[in-house]
Each structure stands twice: as C-alpha cells, then as structure tokens.
Amino acid sequence: LNAKQNHTFYENYALLDTHRRMSVFSKFDNTRFKVVDRYQFTQSKSWALSQLAYFELVLPNKLESISLILAHLYSKTNKNKEDLLTNAKNVVNEIQQFEKYMGHEKTIIVGDFNANPFDEMMYRHDCFNATMSSKTAEKKFLQIKDAGKFPYFYNPAWGLLGDLQKNVPATFYFSPFTNEVLRDQISKNHHYFGWNMLDFVLLRADI
C-alpha cells in the first residue's frame, strides 16, 4: 500500500487451507490478479501447503506478468533450528516448481518470514539463498562444485536493519524473557535481539 497517496485499494485473496486465507490489497483491480492453485504445479503435500499463496499479476502494459507470492512462514515458537531449515528447503522447492510452471523467474515474495535476514534459513544456499547485495543477486545463481546451481534472491531488508536511517531499527520488537512460557519454548533454541526484521520482500534478479 502506498499510504502517501489516496487510492482505491482492491482486495484479492487465496485460501491457504480450509480455515485461513491470505489477502493482497492493491491499487490494481482484481482483473489484474489471477490466483494460481498450487495443485496446478505440484501434487506435493509438503509443509509449504499452508504458508504460501500464489498470484499472477498482469502489469499495466498488459504485455507481461510477474509472479507474486505471499508468505507467512512458521514461527520459531515450538520449532527448533533443524525444523525451520527443513521447512525452508520445502518452501523454496515449491517456489521453484511454481517458477517452472510460470515459465519465468520474475518473482516477488512478500510477507512475514518469522526470520531475520541473517538467520541461517534465509541466507543458506540450499534454503532461500537471499543475499544483501543486488550485484550478487544479478549473477542469478550460486554454483557450487559437485552440488549444483542455487538461485539467488535479493533481500533489500539488510539495508534497513539498525537505526542509522533514524527509523525504527526493524519491524518487530519482542523479548521472550518477558513471557515465562515463550522463554522456555524459544530461548533454548534461538537467539533474540529485541528488535527483529521479520517482514520483508525477496526479489529475483529478473524483477
């Protein structure tokens, strides 16, 4: 949403499962958005099922489209590091299946990743492989000998961490030590920093 200007915003949504939905609001009307059913490109019953919603967005020139993915990934509560890494691999695998189905990598992912840009699931080559450098992302993939090619995402949220820009240091402030239950669930598996950057956008180089 561009809050600096007055617009009419339209809602479109995709069902995540039988109980939840994920909505996108845009100044583009609903004729520009097409919900893509995940079963059109995968029959997998991976953990990604209830965390992603897929859209095709026709651009104003009506000559091309981009892929928009809305994400709400699992919280660190009740999940250890290994659980989150496995989940990230499943999510990325499904995203790559979606890109193959769409026939391009003009992909934007936006949402709540429940992870900081510096968390392992975000930067590892076999997970999101999300780099802080647009120049690195322009190389499109990281090639590792005997392992293969791993596509990059660009994560501009790296440039927003901290308070040097005289804004809030991140998007979410939380300390598990103010809640005894969460302290026991989280602190033994994860580090918390007070301020956390959990909500951001990932971009492929083709965008």
Backbone as ProteinMPNN parsed JSONL, in Angstrom:
{"seq_chain_A": "LNAKQNHTFYENYALLDTHRRMSVFSKFDNTRFKVVDRYQFTQSKSWALSQLAYFELVLPNKLESISLILAHLYSKTNKNKEDLLTNAKNVVNEIQQFEKYMGHEKTIIVGDFNANPFDEMMYRHDCFNATMSSKTAEKKFLQIKDAGKFPYFYNPAWGLLGDLQKNVPATFYFSPFTNEVLRDQISKNHHYFGWNMLDFVLLRADI", "coords_chain_A": {"N_chain_A": [[0.837, -1.187, 0.0], [0.532, 2.194, -0.817], [0.748, 4.627, 1.215], [1.153, 7.305, 1.007], [-0.343, 8.447, -0.915], [-3.714, 9.011, -2.088], [-5.784, 6.376, -2.876], [-8.016, 3.997, -4.344], [-8.172, 0.849, -3.002], [-8.008, -2.551, -3.851], [-9.094, -5.794, -2.889], [-7.761, -9.053, -3.04], [-7.663, -12.559, -2.647], [-6.24, -15.681, -1.553], [-6.997, -18.984, -0.652], [-5.437, -20.562, 2.048], [-5.738, -22.869, 3.513], [-8.434, -24.854, 4.762], [-9.254, -23.187, 6.735], [-7.96, -20.731, 6.823], [-7.066, -17.675, 5.134], [-5.128, -15.74, 2.808], [-4.628, -12.413, 2.135], [-4.28, -9.928, -0.45], [-3.818, -6.536, -1.004], [-4.275, -4.029, -3.377], [-3.74, -1.245, -5.615], [-4.255, -1.951, -8.148], [-6.95, -3.33, -9.942], [-9.023, -6.285, -9.448], [-9.023, -7.686, -11.813], [-6.495, -7.772, -12.705], [-5.198, -9.617, -11.196], [-4.539, -13.025, -10.812], [-5.361, -15.861, -9.132], [-3.28, -18.554, -8.445], [-3.678, -21.887, -8.247], [-2.041, -24.089, -6.137], [-2.025, -26.782, -6.742], [-1.963, -26.906, -9.411], [0.646, -26.997, -10.19], [2.055, -28.662, -8.509], [1.839, -31.724, -6.77], [2.611, -32.169, -4.301], [2.55, -32.731, -0.79], [3.807, -31.078, 1.024], [5.234, -29.218, 3.826], [4.888, -26.666, 3.022], [2.319, -26.162, 2.302], [0.366, -24.583, 3.796], [1.532, -22.09, 3.982], [2.098, -20.38, 1.886], [0.811, -18.265, -0.69], [-0.196, -17.957, -4.036], [0.037, -15.783, -6.807], [-0.609, -14.491, -10.063], [0.305, -11.548, -11.543], [-0.796, -9.254, -13.79], [0.908, -6.851, -15.572], [0.684, -3.202, -15.922], [1.133, -2.606, -18.663], [0.053, -4.757, -19.867], [1.328, -6.646, -21.345], [3.023, -8.398, -20.201], [3.583, -10.459, -17.308], [4.081, -10.821, -13.763], [5.183, -12.908, -11.057], [3.674, -13.146, -7.95], [4.15, -13.918, -4.651], [2.727, -14.57, -1.586], [3.739, -14.825, 1.735], [3.703, -16.532, 4.835], [5.53, -17.731, 7.094], [6.454, -20.469, 9.304], [6.478, -19.894, 12.832], [9.142, -19.358, 15.212], [8.45, -20.33, 17.627], [8.054, -23.284, 19.358], [9.471, -24.578, 17.358], [12.515, -25.961, 16.373], [15.885, -25.211, 15.257], [16.597, -27.034, 13.229], [14.098, -27.94, 12.353], [13.112, -25.568, 11.164], [14.961, -25.11, 9.122], [14.547, -27.367, 7.512], [11.9, -26.902, 6.797], [12.187, -24.481, 5.366], [13.655, -25.374, 3.138], [11.73, -27.031, 1.934], [9.755, -25.125, 1.322], [11.141, -23.418, -0.476], [11.662, -25.244, -2.506], [9.071, -25.69, -3.441], [8.471, -23.12, -4.377], [10.27, -22.925, -6.492], [9.215, -24.887, -8.17], [6.839, -23.623, -8.819], [7.823, -21.393, -10.246], [8.914, -22.7, -12.436], [6.571, -23.704, -13.563], [5.317, -21.301, -14.248], [7.049, -20.383, -16.154], [9.011, -18.445, -16.02], [11.25, -16.359, -14.034], [10.438, -14.043, -12.789], [9.872, -13.011, -10.023], [8.364, -12.077, -6.976], [8.459, -12.196, -3.519], [6.603, -11.598, -0.671], [6.022, -10.861, 2.742], [5.575, -12.284, 6.056], [8.262, -13.689, 7.303], [9.073, -14.738, 9.644], [11.698, -14.776, 10.438], [14.953, -13.381, 10.735], [16.946, -11.47, 8.377], [19.561, -12.379, 8.653], [19.328, -14.903, 9.669], [19.935, -18.42, 9.456], [18.276, -19.949, 7.757], [17.512, -18.101, 5.878], [19.804, -17.172, 4.504], [21.272, -19.416, 3.698], [22.581, -21.45, 1.057], [21.098, -23.639, 0.191], [18.633, -23.084, 1.058], [16.761, -20.2, 1.23], [18.725, -18.626, 0.078], [19.237, -15.855, 0.121], [20.577, -12.842, -0.584], [22.353, -9.903, 0.576], [23.237, -8.206, -1.327], [22.529, -6.553, -4.284], [24.061, -6.674, -6.565], [25.298, -9.146, -6.358], [23.019, -10.76, -6.494], [22.292, -10.305, -9.118], [23.858, -12.022, -10.525], [22.402, -14.238, -10.619], [22.587, -16.989, -9.809], [24.207, -19.142, -7.429], [26.937, -21.169, -7.921], [28.036, -24.266, -6.929], [30.631, -26.502, -6.72], [30.115, -29.855, -7.534], [27.687, -29.778, -6.282], [25.77, -28.193, -7.495], [23.587, -25.647, -8.978], [22.291, -22.781, -7.349], [19.66, -20.699, -7.104], [19.65, -17.147, -6.578], [17.978, -14.994, -4.252], [17.306, -11.527, -3.823], [17.564, -9.607, -0.946], [16.443, -6.755, 0.187], [16.007, -5.888, 2.754], [18.196, -6.059, 4.412], [19.481, -3.6, 4.241], [17.955, -2.011, 5.847], [18.188, -2.631, 8.456], [18.866, -1.75, 11.836], [19.446, 1.568, 13.288], [20.541, 3.688, 11.864], [19.35, 5.085, 9.825], [17.621, 6.64, 11.094], [15.136, 5.643, 11.623], [12.802, 3.247, 13.027], [14.554, 0.4, 14.347], [13.936, -2.081, 13.194], [11.291, -4.352, 12.221], [9.773, -5.523, 14.209], [9.432, -5.777, 17.677], [10.415, -7.81, 20.279], [10.792, -9.683, 23.226], [11.525, -12.762, 24.53], [11.928, -13.141, 27.185], [10.192, -11.774, 28.729], [8.013, -13.264, 28.958], [7.188, -16.134, 30.505], [6.448, -18.685, 29.504], [6.972, -18.523, 26.716], [9.66, -17.994, 26.941], [10.731, -20.429, 27.822], [10.087, -22.035, 25.632], [11.398, -20.903, 23.446], [13.967, -19.697, 23.968], [15.942, -21.642, 24.39], [16.511, -22.641, 21.912], [16.915, -20.582, 20.087], [18.331, -17.355, 19.265], [17.489, -14.132, 20.394], [17.035, -10.679, 19.647], [15.828, -8.445, 20.662], [14.825, -6.114, 18.853], [13.584, -7.214, 15.727], [13.805, -8.109, 12.293], [11.419, -9.243, 10.597], [9.569, -9.083, 8.598], [9.486, -8.66, 5.214], [10.633, -8.214, 1.808], [11.453, -10.372, -0.873], [13.345, -10.591, -3.854], [13.725, -11.781, -7.187], [16.394, -11.695, -9.614], [15.403, -11.072, -12.124], [13.358, -9.296, -11.805]], "CA_chain_A": [[0.0, 0.0, 0.0], [1.245, 3.461, -0.844], [-0.049, 5.466, 2.095], [1.406, 8.716, 0.748], [-1.3, 8.92, -1.901], [-5.063, 8.493, -1.945], [-6.152, 5.437, -3.912], [-8.917, 2.902, -4.019], [-7.43, -0.395, -2.961], [-8.825, -3.727, -4.09], [-8.636, -6.999, -2.186], [-7.826, -10.369, -3.642], [-7.15, -13.475, -1.649], [-6.121, -17.1, -1.867], [-7.164, -19.839, 0.512], [-4.257, -21.314, 2.443], [-6.291, -24.17, 3.842], [-9.877, -24.726, 4.956], [-9.556, -22.28, 7.841], [-7.3, -19.431, 6.733], [-6.818, -17.139, 3.807], [-4.132, -14.681, 2.767], [-5.164, -11.357, 1.27], [-3.399, -8.916, -1.013], [-4.518, -5.302, -1.333], [-3.525, -3.332, -4.413], [-4.487, -0.256, -6.388], [-4.689, -2.631, -9.362], [-8.203, -4.039, -9.668], [-8.893, -7.737, -9.381], [-8.834, -8.285, -13.134], [-5.046, -7.902, -12.924], [-4.684, -10.688, -10.367], [-5.051, -14.377, -11.007], [-4.913, -16.789, -8.104], [-2.748, -19.785, -9.014], [-3.846, -23.017, -7.344], [-0.768, -24.814, -6.033], [-2.136, -28.123, -7.302], [-1.703, -26.83, -10.841], [2.067, -27.21, -10.481], [2.647, -29.647, -7.621], [0.958, -32.594, -6.002], [3.297, -32.395, -3.036], [1.873, -32.384, 0.453], [4.892, -30.598, 1.884], [4.874, -28.255, 4.851], [4.633, -25.363, 2.406], [0.906, -26.077, 1.946], [-0.412, -23.517, 4.425], [2.39, -20.933, 4.249], [2.283, -19.576, 0.691], [-0.303, -18.033, -1.61], [0.407, -17.66, -5.324], [-0.711, -14.92, -7.705], [-0.03, -13.928, -11.28], [-0.085, -10.142, -11.656], [-0.604, -8.682, -15.123], [1.43, -5.486, -15.435], [-0.15, -2.204, -16.609], [1.253, -2.64, -20.127], [-0.726, -5.935, -20.266], [2.131, -7.463, -22.245], [3.764, -9.367, -19.419], [3.108, -10.629, -15.941], [5.063, -11.238, -12.767], [4.664, -13.818, -10.038], [3.633, -12.596, -6.594], [3.922, -14.956, -3.652], [2.556, -14.083, -0.222], [4.311, -15.824, 2.637], [3.634, -16.453, 6.294], [6.236, -18.946, 7.46], [6.279, -20.93, 10.672], [7.133, -19.173, 13.91], [10.18, -20.068, 15.952], [7.84, -20.951, 18.79], [7.872, -24.742, 19.226], [10.254, -25.103, 16.239], [13.946, -25.795, 16.552], [16.614, -24.758, 14.069], [16.53, -28.068, 12.187], [12.734, -27.887, 11.805], [12.961, -24.39, 10.321], [15.769, -25.307, 7.92], [13.835, -28.332, 6.672], [10.72, -26.228, 6.259], [12.631, -23.52, 4.351], [14.005, -26.13, 1.937], [10.469, -27.437, 1.305], [9.114, -23.927, 0.788], [11.89, -22.982, -1.654], [11.432, -26.236, -3.549], [7.763, -25.437, -4.036], [8.58, -21.864, -5.124], [10.952, -23.216, -7.754], [8.237, -25.586, -9.007], [5.919, -22.587, -9.296], [8.523, -20.621, -11.278], [9.0, -23.549, -13.628], [5.216, -23.739, -14.123], [5.032, -19.996, -14.833], [7.93, -20.21, -17.304], [9.934, -17.327, -15.817], [11.658, -16.127, -12.649], [10.085, -12.675, -12.387], [9.179, -13.412, -8.802], [8.43, -11.284, -5.751], [7.867, -12.814, -2.332], [6.412, -10.596, 0.377], [5.267, -11.386, 3.872], [6.169, -12.487, 7.377], [9.111, -14.875, 7.212], [9.393, -15.176, 11.001], [13.153, -14.951, 10.489], [15.759, -12.219, 10.382], [17.749, -11.692, 7.164], [20.806, -13.07, 8.979], [19.074, -16.268, 10.126], [20.52, -19.383, 8.528], [17.306, -20.374, 6.749], [17.375, -17.068, 4.858], [21.0, -16.968, 3.681], [21.898, -20.655, 3.237], [22.429, -21.663, -0.382], [20.081, -24.656, -0.072], [17.347, -22.571, 1.556], [16.342, -19.067, 0.398], [19.876, -18.057, -0.631], [18.863, -14.441, -0.016], [21.77, -12.035, -0.389], [22.195, -8.479, 0.858], [23.824, -7.445, -2.43], [21.831, -6.652, -5.564], [25.045, -7.071, -7.567], [25.421, -10.596, -6.249], [21.777, -11.359, -6.98], [22.26, -10.198, -10.572], [24.539, -13.204, -11.083], [21.261, -15.163, -10.715], [22.707, -18.212, -9.029], [25.485, -19.547, -6.858], [27.304, -22.508, -8.377], [28.938, -24.963, -6.008], [31.157, -27.701, -7.366], [29.55, -31.143, -7.119], [26.399, -29.592, -5.595], [24.809, -27.653, -8.443], [23.303, -24.217, -9.018], [21.302, -22.366, -6.362], [19.221, -19.344, -7.477], [19.662, -16.109, -5.552], [17.029, -13.925, -4.014], [17.854, -10.295, -3.246], [16.816, -9.186, 0.236], [16.801, -5.361, 0.495], [15.808, -5.585, 4.172], [19.5, -5.901, 5.048], [19.815, -2.181, 4.292], [17.059, -1.314, 6.766], [18.471, -3.044, 9.832], [19.538, -0.752, 12.66], [18.803, 2.88, 13.411], [21.321, 4.738, 11.221], [18.471, 5.868, 8.964], [16.762, 7.391, 12.013], [13.833, 4.999, 11.713], [12.861, 2.146, 13.981], [15.638, -0.481, 13.916], [13.453, -3.245, 12.456], [9.828, -4.351, 12.064], [9.058, -6.174, 15.31], [10.185, -5.84, 18.923], [9.923, -8.886, 21.141], [11.751, -10.356, 24.083], [10.875, -13.918, 25.147], [12.178, -13.188, 28.617], [9.076, -11.139, 29.424], [6.937, -14.245, 28.995], [7.839, -17.34, 31.005], [6.173, -19.819, 28.618], [7.75, -18.345, 25.5], [11.076, -18.095, 27.285], [11.099, -21.838, 27.855], [9.914, -22.612, 24.309], [12.212, -20.288, 22.407], [15.337, -19.272, 24.272], [16.902, -22.739, 24.331], [16.797, -22.982, 20.518], [17.113, -19.428, 19.214], [18.786, -16.087, 19.824], [16.626, -12.993, 20.106], [17.822, -9.449, 19.677], [14.929, -7.328, 20.946], [14.278, -5.773, 17.541], [13.736, -8.247, 14.706], [13.32, -7.788, 10.952], [10.742, -10.482, 10.201], [8.643, -8.798, 7.494], [10.25, -8.02, 4.15], [10.39, -8.618, 0.411], [12.544, -11.011, -1.6], [13.222, -10.349, -5.296], [14.617, -12.423, -8.131], [17.145, -10.745, -10.426], [14.645, -10.714, -13.315], [12.391, -8.233, -11.491]], "C_chain_A": [[0.879, 1.246, 0.0], [0.426, 4.476, -0.051], [0.165, 6.96, 1.854], [0.415, 9.308, -0.248], [-2.666, 8.306, -1.64], [-5.41, 7.612, -3.141], [-7.316, 4.59, -3.424], [-8.122, 1.623, -4.078], [-8.39, -1.57, -3.054], [-8.225, -4.929, -3.373], [-8.772, -8.224, -3.084], [-7.215, -11.335, -2.644], [-7.078, -14.883, -2.206], [-6.289, -17.887, -0.582], [-5.871, -20.589, 0.785], [-4.646, -22.736, 2.834], [-7.764, -23.944, 4.114], [-10.244, -23.693, 6.01], [-9.006, -20.873, 7.659], [-7.209, -18.981, 5.291], [-5.762, -16.053, 3.92], [-4.577, -13.669, 1.73], [-4.056, -10.45, 0.753], [-4.265, -7.718, -1.395], [-3.663, -4.509, -2.317], [-4.401, -2.277, -5.06], [-4.825, -0.789, -7.769], [-5.959, -3.412, -9.059], [-8.009, -5.545, -9.846], [-8.739, -8.405, -10.734], [-7.353, -8.476, -13.446], [-4.46, -9.098, -12.176], [-5.348, -12.015, -10.713], [-4.482, -15.258, -9.902], [-4.469, -18.083, -8.785], [-2.861, -20.89, -7.968], [-2.564, -23.839, -7.323], [-0.847, -26.202, -6.652], [-2.049, -28.112, -8.824], [-0.248, -27.166, -11.161], [2.743, -28.2, -9.54], [1.557, -30.465, -6.961], [1.552, -32.892, -4.622], [2.416, -31.998, -1.862], [2.906, -31.911, 1.476], [4.356, -29.613, 2.905], [4.52, -26.893, 4.261], [3.144, -25.113, 2.188], [0.211, -24.851, 2.511], [0.388, -22.255, 4.679], [2.525, -19.981, 3.071], [0.976, -19.427, -0.073], [0.286, -17.475, -2.896], [-0.529, -16.822, -6.19], [0.095, -14.651, -8.964], [-0.578, -12.518, -11.419], [0.243, -9.638, -13.052], [-0.204, -7.225, -14.966], [0.586, -4.5, -16.244], [-0.045, -2.21, -18.127], [0.508, -3.834, -20.742], [0.017, -6.863, -21.216], [2.915, -8.536, -21.496], [3.177, -9.443, -18.011], [4.288, -10.992, -15.045], [4.376, -12.173, -11.788], [4.773, -13.155, -8.675], [3.286, -13.724, -5.636], [3.804, -14.293, -2.281], [2.966, -15.192, 0.734], [4.004, -15.511, 4.089], [4.211, -17.754, 6.83], [6.102, -19.247, 8.947], [7.069, -20.074, 11.658], [8.213, -20.027, 14.555], [9.647, -20.722, 17.219], [7.581, -22.422, 18.492], [8.589, -25.338, 18.019], [11.742, -24.904, 16.544], [14.602, -25.436, 15.223], [16.487, -25.765, 12.921], [15.147, -28.097, 11.539], [12.597, -26.75, 10.804], [13.781, -24.513, 9.034], [15.082, -26.281, 6.967], [12.62, -27.69, 6.024], [11.107, -25.253, 5.154], [12.991, -24.228, 3.051], [12.746, -26.568, 1.194], [9.771, -26.261, 0.64], [9.806, -23.486, -0.504], [11.699, -23.965, -2.808], [10.088, -26.004, -4.231], [7.771, -24.142, -4.848], [9.238, -22.115, -6.484], [10.054, -24.018, -8.702], [7.243, -24.597, -9.605], [6.559, -21.776, -10.415], [8.648, -21.43, -12.57], [7.649, -23.612, -14.331], [4.887, -22.429, -14.834], [5.914, -19.706, -16.045], [8.866, -19.025, -17.194], [10.285, -17.23, -14.339], [11.466, -14.666, -12.252], [9.206, -12.79, -11.152], [9.435, -12.426, -7.676], [7.773, -12.096, -4.646], [7.772, -11.745, -1.26], [5.647, -11.227, 1.523], [6.069, -11.447, 5.154], [6.946, -13.806, 7.325], [9.433, -15.462, 8.585], [10.875, -15.526, 11.137], [13.808, -13.631, 10.147], [16.551, -12.506, 9.11], [19.028, -12.484, 7.422], [20.569, -14.451, 9.583], [19.475, -17.264, 9.039], [19.558, -19.799, 7.423], [17.136, -19.355, 5.631], [18.605, -16.998, 3.961], [21.621, -18.253, 3.154], [21.593, -20.926, 1.775], [21.328, -22.661, -0.693], [18.735, -24.315, 0.569], [16.963, -21.377, 0.668], [17.489, -18.443, -0.386], [19.656, -16.57, -0.915], [20.041, -13.558, 0.381], [21.43, -10.576, -0.109], [22.615, -7.61, -0.316], [23.031, -7.638, -3.717], [22.785, -7.078, -6.673], [25.259, -8.578, -7.546], [24.19, -11.281, -6.821], [21.687, -11.327, -8.498], [23.017, -11.336, -11.26], [23.574, -14.367, -11.234], [21.404, -16.441, -9.9], [24.122, -18.374, -8.485], [25.776, -20.963, -7.331], [28.346, -23.093, -7.439], [29.351, -26.281, -6.655], [30.579, -28.948, -6.714], [28.225, -31.011, -6.37], [25.346, -29.01, -6.516], [24.665, -26.15, -8.36], [22.153, -23.89, -8.057], [20.894, -20.922, -6.648], [19.247, -18.384, -6.29], [18.303, -15.422, -5.443], [17.815, -12.71, -3.522], [16.958, -9.883, -2.096], [17.216, -7.768, 0.616], [16.636, -5.003, 1.97], [17.121, -5.467, 4.934], [19.842, -4.419, 5.233], [18.967, -1.381, 5.258], [17.305, -1.69, 8.219], [19.214, -1.942, 10.592], [18.888, 0.613, 12.562], [19.59, 4.01, 12.754], [20.47, 5.609, 10.306], [17.432, 6.643, 9.778], [15.312, 6.908, 11.971], [13.895, 3.961, 12.82], [13.863, 1.114, 13.458], [15.2, -1.684, 13.09], [11.925, -3.204, 12.446], [9.075, -4.875, 13.278], [9.954, -6.23, 16.53], [9.572, -6.904, 19.823], [11.065, -9.425, 21.968], [11.059, -11.529, 24.755], [11.009, -13.937, 26.655], [11.126, -12.439, 29.423], [7.895, -12.083, 29.549], [7.555, -15.594, 29.341], [7.645, -18.532, 30.077], [7.002, -19.717, 27.348], [9.238, -18.442, 25.764], [11.53, -19.548, 27.245], [11.047, -22.464, 26.461], [10.973, -22.152, 23.326], [13.681, -20.151, 22.769], [16.347, -20.401, 24.186], [17.305, -23.083, 22.899], [17.216, -21.794, 19.658], [17.667, -18.25, 20.0], [17.785, -14.999, 19.451], [17.369, -11.709, 20.406], [16.989, -8.231, 20.063], [14.193, -6.956, 19.674], [14.588, -6.88, 16.535], [13.149, -7.755, 13.392], [12.717, -9.071, 10.369], [9.893, -10.319, 8.953], [9.406, -8.061, 6.396], [9.882, -8.614, 2.802], [11.647, -9.305, -0.123], [12.272, -10.871, -3.104], [14.188, -11.23, -6.067], [15.275, -11.349, -9.0], [16.346, -10.275, -11.636], [13.596, -9.629, -13.064], [13.04, -6.868, -11.772]], "O_chain_A": [[1.858, 1.326, 0.743], [-0.482, 5.108, -0.591], [-0.545, 7.79, 2.42], [0.341, 10.526, -0.408], [-2.777, 7.23, -1.052], [-5.336, 8.057, -4.287], [-7.56, 4.487, -2.222], [-7.47, 1.334, -5.081], [-9.445, -1.583, -2.419], [-7.006, -5.061, -3.266], [-9.767, -8.398, -3.787], [-6.335, -10.954, -1.873], [-7.747, -15.233, -3.178], [-5.774, -17.492, 0.464], [-5.279, -21.178, -0.119], [-3.94, -23.69, 2.509], [-8.297, -22.907, 3.719], [-11.417, -23.355, 6.165], [-9.511, -19.925, 8.26], [-7.265, -19.783, 4.358], [-5.53, -15.511, 5.001], [-4.868, -14.021, 0.586], [-3.041, -10.232, 1.416], [-5.31, -7.869, -2.029], [-2.462, -4.342, -2.106], [-5.627, -2.381, -5.065], [-5.595, -0.165, -8.498], [-6.041, -4.085, -8.032], [-6.975, -6.007, -10.327], [-8.362, -9.575, -10.802], [-6.994, -9.244, -14.339], [-3.354, -9.543, -12.483], [-6.565, -12.097, -10.882], [-3.266, -15.382, -9.759], [-5.198, -18.64, -9.606], [-2.211, -20.831, -6.923], [-2.06, -24.238, -8.372], [0.181, -26.748, -7.053], [-2.058, -29.166, -9.46], [0.06, -27.576, -12.28], [3.904, -28.546, -9.755], [0.485, -29.954, -6.637], [1.06, -33.746, -3.884], [1.638, -31.047, -1.941], [2.87, -32.303, 2.642], [3.19, -29.221, 2.865], [3.914, -26.061, 4.937], [2.741, -23.981, 1.919], [-0.473, -24.143, 1.772], [-0.013, -21.426, 5.496], [3.024, -18.869, 3.244], [0.146, -20.336, -0.101], [1.167, -16.616, -2.855], [-1.722, -17.106, -6.296], [1.324, -14.59, -8.932], [-1.793, -12.317, -11.413], [1.407, -9.597, -13.452], [-0.897, -6.453, -14.304], [-0.144, -4.905, -17.147], [-1.005, -1.864, -18.815], [0.35, -3.922, -21.96], [-0.579, -7.755, -21.82], [3.413, -9.481, -22.107], [2.384, -8.598, -17.598], [5.344, -11.413, -15.515], [3.149, -12.221, -11.705], [5.835, -12.663, -8.295], [2.266, -14.397, -5.787], [4.688, -13.54, -1.872], [2.587, -16.35, 0.562], [4.043, -14.355, 4.51], [3.5, -18.744, 7.002], [5.694, -18.397, 9.737], [8.166, -19.6, 11.363], [8.201, -21.254, 14.457], [10.313, -21.569, 17.815], [6.958, -22.757, 17.486], [8.343, -26.496, 17.679], [12.167, -23.813, 16.924], [13.936, -25.369, 14.19], [16.29, -25.374, 11.77], [15.031, -28.259, 10.324], [12.037, -26.932, 9.723], [13.34, -24.069, 7.973], [15.04, -26.05, 5.759], [12.345, -27.909, 4.844], [10.442, -25.194, 4.119], [12.667, -23.734, 1.971], [12.691, -26.49, -0.034], [9.257, -26.383, -0.471], [9.144, -23.213, -1.506], [11.587, -23.553, -3.962], [9.979, -26.11, -5.453], [7.138, -24.075, -5.901], [8.803, -21.575, -7.5], [10.132, -23.839, -9.917], [6.853, -24.726, -10.766], [5.913, -21.498, -11.426], [8.501, -20.888, -13.665], [7.587, -23.576, -15.56], [4.256, -22.433, -15.89], [5.562, -18.87, -16.877], [9.467, -18.631, -18.194], [9.705, -17.92, -13.501], [12.244, -14.122, -11.469], [7.981, -12.684, -11.218], [10.565, -11.995, -7.448], [6.671, -12.618, -4.813], [8.754, -11.061, -0.973], [4.737, -12.028, 1.31], [7.084, -10.771, 5.32], [6.362, -14.889, 7.305], [9.997, -16.552, 8.682], [11.248, -16.452, 11.857], [13.275, -12.851, 9.358], [16.802, -13.669, 8.793], [19.527, -13.174, 6.533], [21.53, -15.112, 9.976], [19.363, -16.975, 7.847], [19.971, -19.982, 6.278], [16.667, -19.702, 4.547], [18.463, -16.782, 2.757], [22.435, -18.19, 2.232], [20.486, -20.665, 1.305], [20.681, -22.552, -1.734], [17.824, -25.141, 0.615], [16.852, -21.541, -0.547], [17.257, -17.797, -1.408], [19.858, -16.096, -2.033], [20.448, -13.534, 1.543], [20.373, -10.079, -0.497], [22.377, -6.402, -0.306], [22.879, -8.765, -4.188], [22.38, -7.762, -7.613], [25.386, -9.209, -8.595], [24.304, -12.267, -7.548], [21.082, -12.21, -9.106], [22.827, -11.576, -12.452], [23.883, -15.36, -11.892], [20.415, -16.926, -9.35], [25.086, -17.819, -9.012], [24.949, -21.858, -7.158], [29.393, -22.495, -7.19], [28.507, -27.069, -7.081], [30.561, -29.072, -5.49], [27.69, -32.004, -5.876], [24.158, -29.29, -6.354], [25.491, -25.46, -7.763], [21.173, -24.629, -7.968], [21.699, -20.01, -6.456], [18.916, -18.749, -5.162], [17.577, -15.292, -6.429], [18.857, -12.851, -2.883], [15.738, -9.815, -2.244], [18.223, -7.58, 1.298], [17.073, -3.934, 2.398], [17.162, -4.842, 5.993], [20.419, -4.029, 6.248], [19.225, -0.197, 5.473], [16.688, -1.119, 9.119], [20.093, -1.283, 10.035], [17.904, 0.797, 11.846], [19.339, 5.179, 13.049], [20.831, 6.755, 10.038], [16.494, 7.221, 9.228], [14.383, 7.668, 12.246], [14.924, 3.81, 13.478], [14.008, 0.965, 12.245], [16.01, -2.253, 12.358], [11.331, -2.144, 12.64], [7.862, -4.692, 13.373], [11.099, -6.674, 16.446], [8.371, -6.898, 20.092], [12.177, -9.602, 21.47], [10.091, -11.323, 25.487], [10.287, -14.667, 27.334], [11.153, -12.46, 30.654], [6.889, -11.745, 30.173], [8.349, -16.135, 28.572], [8.576, -19.313, 29.879], [7.655, -20.678, 26.941], [9.995, -18.915, 24.917], [12.588, -19.859, 26.698], [11.866, -23.325, 26.138], [11.401, -22.921, 22.466], [14.55, -20.46, 21.953], [17.522, -20.138, 23.928], [18.323, -23.742, 22.684], [17.814, -21.986, 18.599], [17.504, -18.153, 21.217], [17.294, -14.957, 18.322], [18.217, -11.653, 21.296], [17.404, -7.099, 19.815], [13.077, -7.416, 19.435], [15.697, -7.412, 16.494], [12.126, -7.069, 13.375], [13.408, -9.871, 9.738], [9.534, -11.309, 8.314], [9.915, -6.963, 6.622], [8.947, -9.406, 2.679], [12.766, -8.866, 0.145], [11.139, -11.011, -3.564], [15.335, -11.409, -5.658], [14.771, -10.231, -9.106], [16.589, -9.175, -12.132], [13.011, -9.103, -14.01], [12.406, -5.831, -11.578]]}, "name": "protein", "num_of_chains": 1, "seq": "LNAKQNHTFYENYALLDTHRRMSVFSKFDNTRFKVVDRYQFTQSKSWALSQLAYFELVLPNKLESISLILAHLYSKTNKNKEDLLTNAKNVVNEIQQFEKYMGHEKTIIVGDFNANPFDEMMYRHDCFNATMSSKTAEKKFLQIKDAGKFPYFYNPAWGLLGDLQKNVPATFYFSPFTNEVLRDQISKNHHYFGWNMLDFVLLRADI"}
